[in-house]
CSV table of C-alpha atoms in Angstrom, one decimal:
chain,number,residue,atom,x,y,z
A,265,UNK,CA,-7.5,-1.0,-4.7
A,266,UNK,CA,-10.6,-0.7,-2.6
A,267,UNK,CA,-14.0,0.0,-4.1
A,268,UNK,CA,-17.3,0.5,-2.3
A,269,UNK,CA,-20.5,-0.3,-4.3
A,270,UNK,CA,-23.7,1.5,-3.0
A,271,UNK,CA,-26.5,-0.1,-4.8
A,272,UNK,CA,-29.9,-1.5,-3.6
A,273,UNK,CA,-30.7,-3.5,-6.7
A,274,UNK,CA,-29.2,-6.8,-5.5
A,275,UNK,CA,-28.7,-8.4,-8.9
A,276,UNK,CA,-26.7,-5.4,-10.3
A,277,UNK,CA,-24.7,-5.0,-7.0
A,278,UNK,CA,-23.7,-8.7,-7.2
A,279,UNK,CA,-22.8,-8.4,-10.9
A,280,UNK,CA,-20.6,-5.3,-10.2
A,281,UNK,CA,-18.9,-6.9,-7.2
A,282,UNK,CA,-18.2,-10.2,-9.1
A,283,UNK,CA,-16.8,-8.3,-12.1
A,284,UNK,CA,-14.6,-5.9,-10.0
A,285,UNK,CA,-13.4,-8.8,-7.8
A,286,UNK,CA,-12.2,-10.7,-10.9
A,287,UNK,CA,-10.4,-7.4,-11.9
A,288,UNK,CA,-8.6,-7.8,-8.6
A,289,UNK,CA,-10.2,-5.0,-6.7
A,290,UNK,CA,-11.2,-5.4,-3.1
A,291,UNK,CA,-14.9,-4.8,-3.4
A,292,UNK,CA,-17.5,-4.2,-0.7
A,293,UNK,CA,-21.2,-3.7,-1.2
A,294,UNK,CA,-24.0,-2.0,0.8
A,295,UNK,CA,-27.6,-1.5,-0.1
A,296,UNK,CA,-28.7,1.5,2.0
A,297,UNK,CA,-27.7,5.1,2.7
A,298,UNK,CA,-27.2,4.3,6.4
A,299,UNK,CA,-24.8,1.4,5.7
A,300,UNK,CA,-22.9,3.5,3.2
A,301,UNK,CA,-22.6,6.4,5.6
A,302,UNK,CA,-21.2,4.1,8.3
A,303,UNK,CA,-18.7,2.7,5.9
A,304,UNK,CA,-17.3,6.0,4.7
A,305,UNK,CA,-16.8,7.2,8.3
A,306,UNK,CA,-15.0,4.0,9.3
A,307,UNK,CA,-12.9,3.1,6.2
A,308,UNK,CA,-11.0,4.7,3.3
A,309,UNK,CA,-11.8,3.8,-0.3
A,310,UNK,CA,-10.1,4.5,-3.6
A,311,UNK,CA,-13.4,4.7,-5.3
A,312,UNK,CA,-17.1,4.7,-4.5
A,313,UNK,CA,-19.7,3.6,-7.1
A,314,UNK,CA,-23.0,5.1,-5.8
A,315,UNK,CA,-26.6,4.9,-7.0
A,316,UNK,CA,-28.6,8.1,-6.5
A,317,UNK,CA,-31.9,6.4,-5.5
A,318,UNK,CA,-31.5,4.5,-2.2
A,319,UNK,CA,-34.3,3.1,-0.1
A,320,UNK,CA,-33.5,5.4,2.9
A,321,UNK,CA,-31.7,8.4,1.3
A,322,UNK,CA,-30.2,10.1,-1.6
A,323,UNK,CA,-26.8,9.2,-3.1
A,324,UNK,CA,-26.1,12.9,-3.6
A,325,UNK,CA,-26.1,13.4,0.2
A,326,UNK,CA,-23.6,10.7,0.5
A,327,UNK,CA,-21.3,12.5,-1.9
A,328,UNK,CA,-21.7,15.7,0.1
A,329,UNK,CA,-20.7,13.8,3.3
A,330,UNK,CA,-17.6,12.6,1.6
A,331,UNK,CA,-16.6,16.1,0.6
A,332,UNK,CA,-17.2,17.3,4.2
A,333,UNK,CA,-14.8,14.6,5.3
A,334,UNK,CA,-12.2,16.0,2.9
A,335,UNK,CA,-11.9,12.6,1.4
A,336,UNK,CA,-9.7,11.8,-1.6
A,337,UNK,CA,-12.1,9.0,-2.7
A,338,UNK,CA,-13.1,8.9,-6.3
A,339,UNK,CA,-16.8,9.0,-7.0
A,340,UNK,CA,-18.8,7.5,-9.8
A,341,UNK,CA,-22.5,7.9,-9.9
A,342,UNK,CA,-24.6,5.1,-11.5
A,343,UNK,CA,-28.3,6.0,-12.0
A,344,UNK,CA,-31.3,5.3,-14.1
A,345,UNK,CA,-31.9,9.0,-14.2
A,346,UNK,CA,-30.7,10.4,-17.5
A,347,UNK,CA,-31.5,14.0,-17.0
A,348,UNK,CA,-28.9,16.7,-17.6
A,349,UNK,CA,-30.0,18.3,-14.3
A,350,UNK,CA,-29.1,15.2,-12.3
A,351,UNK,CA,-25.7,14.8,-14.1
A,352,UNK,CA,-24.8,18.5,-13.5
A,353,UNK,CA,-25.9,18.4,-9.9
A,354,UNK,CA,-23.7,15.3,-9.3
A,355,UNK,CA,-20.7,16.8,-10.9
A,356,UNK,CA,-21.2,20.1,-9.2
A,357,UNK,CA,-21.1,18.6,-5.7
A,358,UNK,CA,-18.0,16.6,-6.4
A,359,UNK,CA,-18.6,13.4,-8.3
A,360,UNK,CA,-16.0,12.5,-10.9
A,361,UNK,CA,-18.2,10.6,-13.4
A,362,UNK,CA,-21.8,9.7,-14.1
A,363,UNK,CA,-22.9,6.5,-15.8
A,364,UNK,CA,-26.5,6.0,-16.8
A,365,UNK,CA,-28.1,2.6,-16.4
A,366,UNK,CA,-28.1,0.2,-18.1
A,367,UNK,CA,-24.4,0.0,-18.8
A,368,UNK,CA,-21.7,-2.6,-19.6
A,369,UNK,CA,-19.6,-3.7,-16.7
A,370,UNK,CA,-16.5,-3.4,-18.9
A,371,UNK,CA,-17.3,0.4,-19.4
A,372,UNK,CA,-17.7,0.8,-15.6
A,373,UNK,CA,-14.4,-0.9,-15.1
A,374,UNK,CA,-12.7,1.3,-17.7
A,375,UNK,CA,-14.0,4.4,-16.0
A,376,UNK,CA,-12.9,3.2,-12.5
A,377,UNK,CA,-9.4,2.6,-13.9
A,378,UNK,CA,-9.3,6.0,-15.6
A,379,UNK,CA,-10.5,7.7,-12.4
A,380,UNK,CA,-7.8,6.0,-10.2
A,381,UNK,CA,-5.1,7.0,-12.7
A,382,UNK,CA,-6.2,10.6,-12.7
A,383,UNK,CA,-6.6,10.9,-8.9
A,384,UNK,CA,-3.6,9.0,-7.7
A,385,UNK,CA,-1.0,9.3,-10.5
A,386,UNK,CA,-1.9,12.3,-12.6
A,387,UNK,CA,-3.4,10.3,-15.4
A,388,UNK,CA,-0.2,8.7,-16.4
A,389,UNK,CA,-0.3,5.2,-17.9
A,390,UNK,CA,3.0,4.3,-16.2
A,391,UNK,CA,4.0,5.1,-12.6
A,392,UNK,CA,7.7,5.7,-12.1
A,393,UNK,CA,9.6,6.0,-8.9
A,394,UNK,CA,13.4,6.1,-9.3
A,395,UNK,CA,14.3,2.7,-10.9
A,396,UNK,CA,10.8,1.2,-10.4
A,397,UNK,CA,8.1,1.3,-13.1
A,398,UNK,CA,4.6,0.1,-12.7
A,399,UNK,CA,2.1,-0.4,-15.6
A,400,UNK,CA,-1.4,-0.5,-14.1
A,401,UNK,CA,-3.1,-1.5,-17.3
A,402,UNK,CA,-1.2,-4.8,-17.3
A,403,UNK,CA,-0.3,-4.9,-13.5
A,404,UNK,CA,3.3,-5.4,-14.4
A,405,UNK,CA,6.3,-4.1,-12.4
A,406,UNK,CA,9.8,-3.4,-13.7
A,407,UNK,CA,13.0,-2.6,-11.8
A,408,UNK,CA,15.8,-1.3,-14.0
A,409,UNK,CA,13.7,-2.6,-16.9
A,410,UNK,CA,13.5,-6.1,-15.5
A,411,UNK,CA,10.1,-7.7,-15.0
A,412,UNK,CA,9.5,-8.3,-11.3
A,413,UNK,CA,6.9,-10.9,-10.4
A,414,UNK,CA,4.7,-9.9,-7.5
A,415,UNK,CA,1.7,-11.5,-5.9
A,416,UNK,CA,-1.6,-9.7,-6.0
A,417,UNK,CA,-1.2,-8.4,-2.4
A,418,UNK,CA,2.4,-7.4,-3.0
A,419,UNK,CA,1.4,-5.4,-6.1
A,420,UNK,CA,-1.5,-3.7,-4.3
A,421,UNK,CA,0.9,-2.9,-1.4
A,422,UNK,CA,3.5,-1.3,-3.8
A,423,UNK,CA,0.8,0.8,-5.4
A,424,UNK,CA,-0.4,1.9,-2.0
A,425,UNK,CA,3.2,2.9,-1.1
A,426,UNK,CA,3.7,4.7,-4.4
A,427,UNK,CA,0.5,6.8,-3.9
A,428,UNK,CA,1.7,7.7,-0.4
A,429,UNK,CA,5.5,8.4,-0.9
A,430,UNK,CA,7.0,9.9,2.2
A,431,UNK,CA,3.8,9.3,4.2
A,432,UNK,CA,3.9,7.4,7.5
A,433,UNK,CA,1.4,4.5,7.1
A,434,UNK,CA,0.1,2.6,10.1
A,435,UNK,CA,-0.1,-1.2,10.0
A,436,UNK,CA,-3.8,-0.8,10.4
A,437,UNK,CA,-4.2,1.4,7.4
A,438,UNK,CA,-2.1,-0.9,5.3
A,439,UNK,CA,-4.1,-4.0,6.4
A,440,UNK,CA,-7.4,-2.2,5.7
A,441,UNK,CA,-6.2,-1.2,2.3
A,442,UNK,CA,-5.2,-4.8,1.4
A,443,UNK,CA,-8.1,-6.7,3.0
A,444,UNK,CA,-11.0,-4.2,3.4
A,445,UNK,CA,-13.2,-4.4,6.5
A,446,UNK,CA,-12.4,-8.2,6.6
A,447,UNK,CA,-9.3,-7.2,8.6
A,448,UNK,CA,-11.6,-6.5,11.6
A,449,UNK,CA,-11.6,-10.2,12.4
A,450,UNK,CA,-7.8,-10.6,12.2
A,451,UNK,CA,-5.9,-11.2,15.5
A,452,UNK,CA,-2.7,-9.5,14.5
A,453,UNK,CA,-0.9,-7.7,11.7
A,454,UNK,CA,1.7,-10.5,11.1
A,455,UNK,CA,0.4,-10.9,7.5
A,456,UNK,CA,1.2,-7.2,6.8
A,457,UNK,CA,4.8,-7.7,7.9
A,458,UNK,CA,5.0,-10.9,5.8
A,459,UNK,CA,3.8,-9.1,2.6
A,460,UNK,CA,6.1,-6.1,3.2
A,461,UNK,CA,9.1,-8.4,3.8
A,462,UNK,CA,8.4,-10.3,0.5
A,463,UNK,CA,7.9,-7.1,-1.5
A,464,UNK,CA,11.1,-5.5,-0.1
A,465,UNK,CA,13.1,-8.7,-0.9
A,466,UNK,CA,11.8,-9.0,-4.5
A,467,UNK,CA,12.5,-5.3,-5.3
A,468,UNK,CA,16.0,-5.4,-3.8
A,469,UNK,CA,16.8,-8.7,-5.6
A,470,UNK,CA,16.2,-6.9,-8.9
A,471,UNK,CA,18.5,-4.1,-7.9
A,472,UNK,CA,16.1,-1.5,-6.3
A,473,UNK,CA,17.2,0.5,-3.3
A,474,UNK,CA,15.5,-0.3,0.0
A,475,UNK,CA,12.7,2.2,0.0
A,476,UNK,CA,10.6,0.6,2.7
A,477,UNK,CA,11.4,2.1,6.1
A,478,UNK,CA,10.1,0.9,9.4
A,479,UNK,CA,8.8,3.5,11.8
A,480,UNK,CA,8.9,2.3,15.3
A,481,UNK,CA,5.5,2.3,17.0
A,482,UNK,CA,3.7,3.4,13.9
A,483,UNK,CA,4.2,1.4,10.8
A,484,UNK,CA,6.1,2.0,7.5
A,485,UNK,CA,7.1,4.7,5.1
A,486,UNK,CA,8.1,4.4,1.4
A,487,UNK,CA,10.8,7.0,0.7
A,488,UNK,CA,14.4,7.6,-0.4
A,489,UNK,CA,16.9,5.7,1.9
């Protein structure tokens, strides 16, 4: 899952990034409104954690931009402002949650997880697709009730497929989701093919149908065979 942290307080930004990375999120950080604006126009994120007070702009305007882009990105505001007016304004223009500084990183993490469950899988604690069951809280995957061991990238890839069933996904979009903007320096998408091949093999070995379909000239689709 990809998270963008928009925070100009360096120490806090680093703490959030370190914590979220240990929780196995792909986490990117920017410190200014302009950098954040460029990121949301270039890349897709599952969640954006945004401070309201930035050195060159207002975090609320960033949220408004996301809504104009018709983005499905979840939005959590973090701010030292504790006024009811600020909270209501943030929620009115489209943020999903509001967390007042200072806060515990564990609480932020819990809110991010809850937000992603609500947005992508209707708030369910388990994600089911035919014989496949995923438990996001423990990052476990079962096929016909059998535990299926996946690598971190294979797990993230499966969740990406499950949140986009029957959608044609390009190799570029898959790579961006798994590696963030670091994929810009990659020479090819061979690693995408490798992870898809391994995921498909592990699911089939446990008795799952082959749901990963190749689409010539485009990429892949996860759907009924």
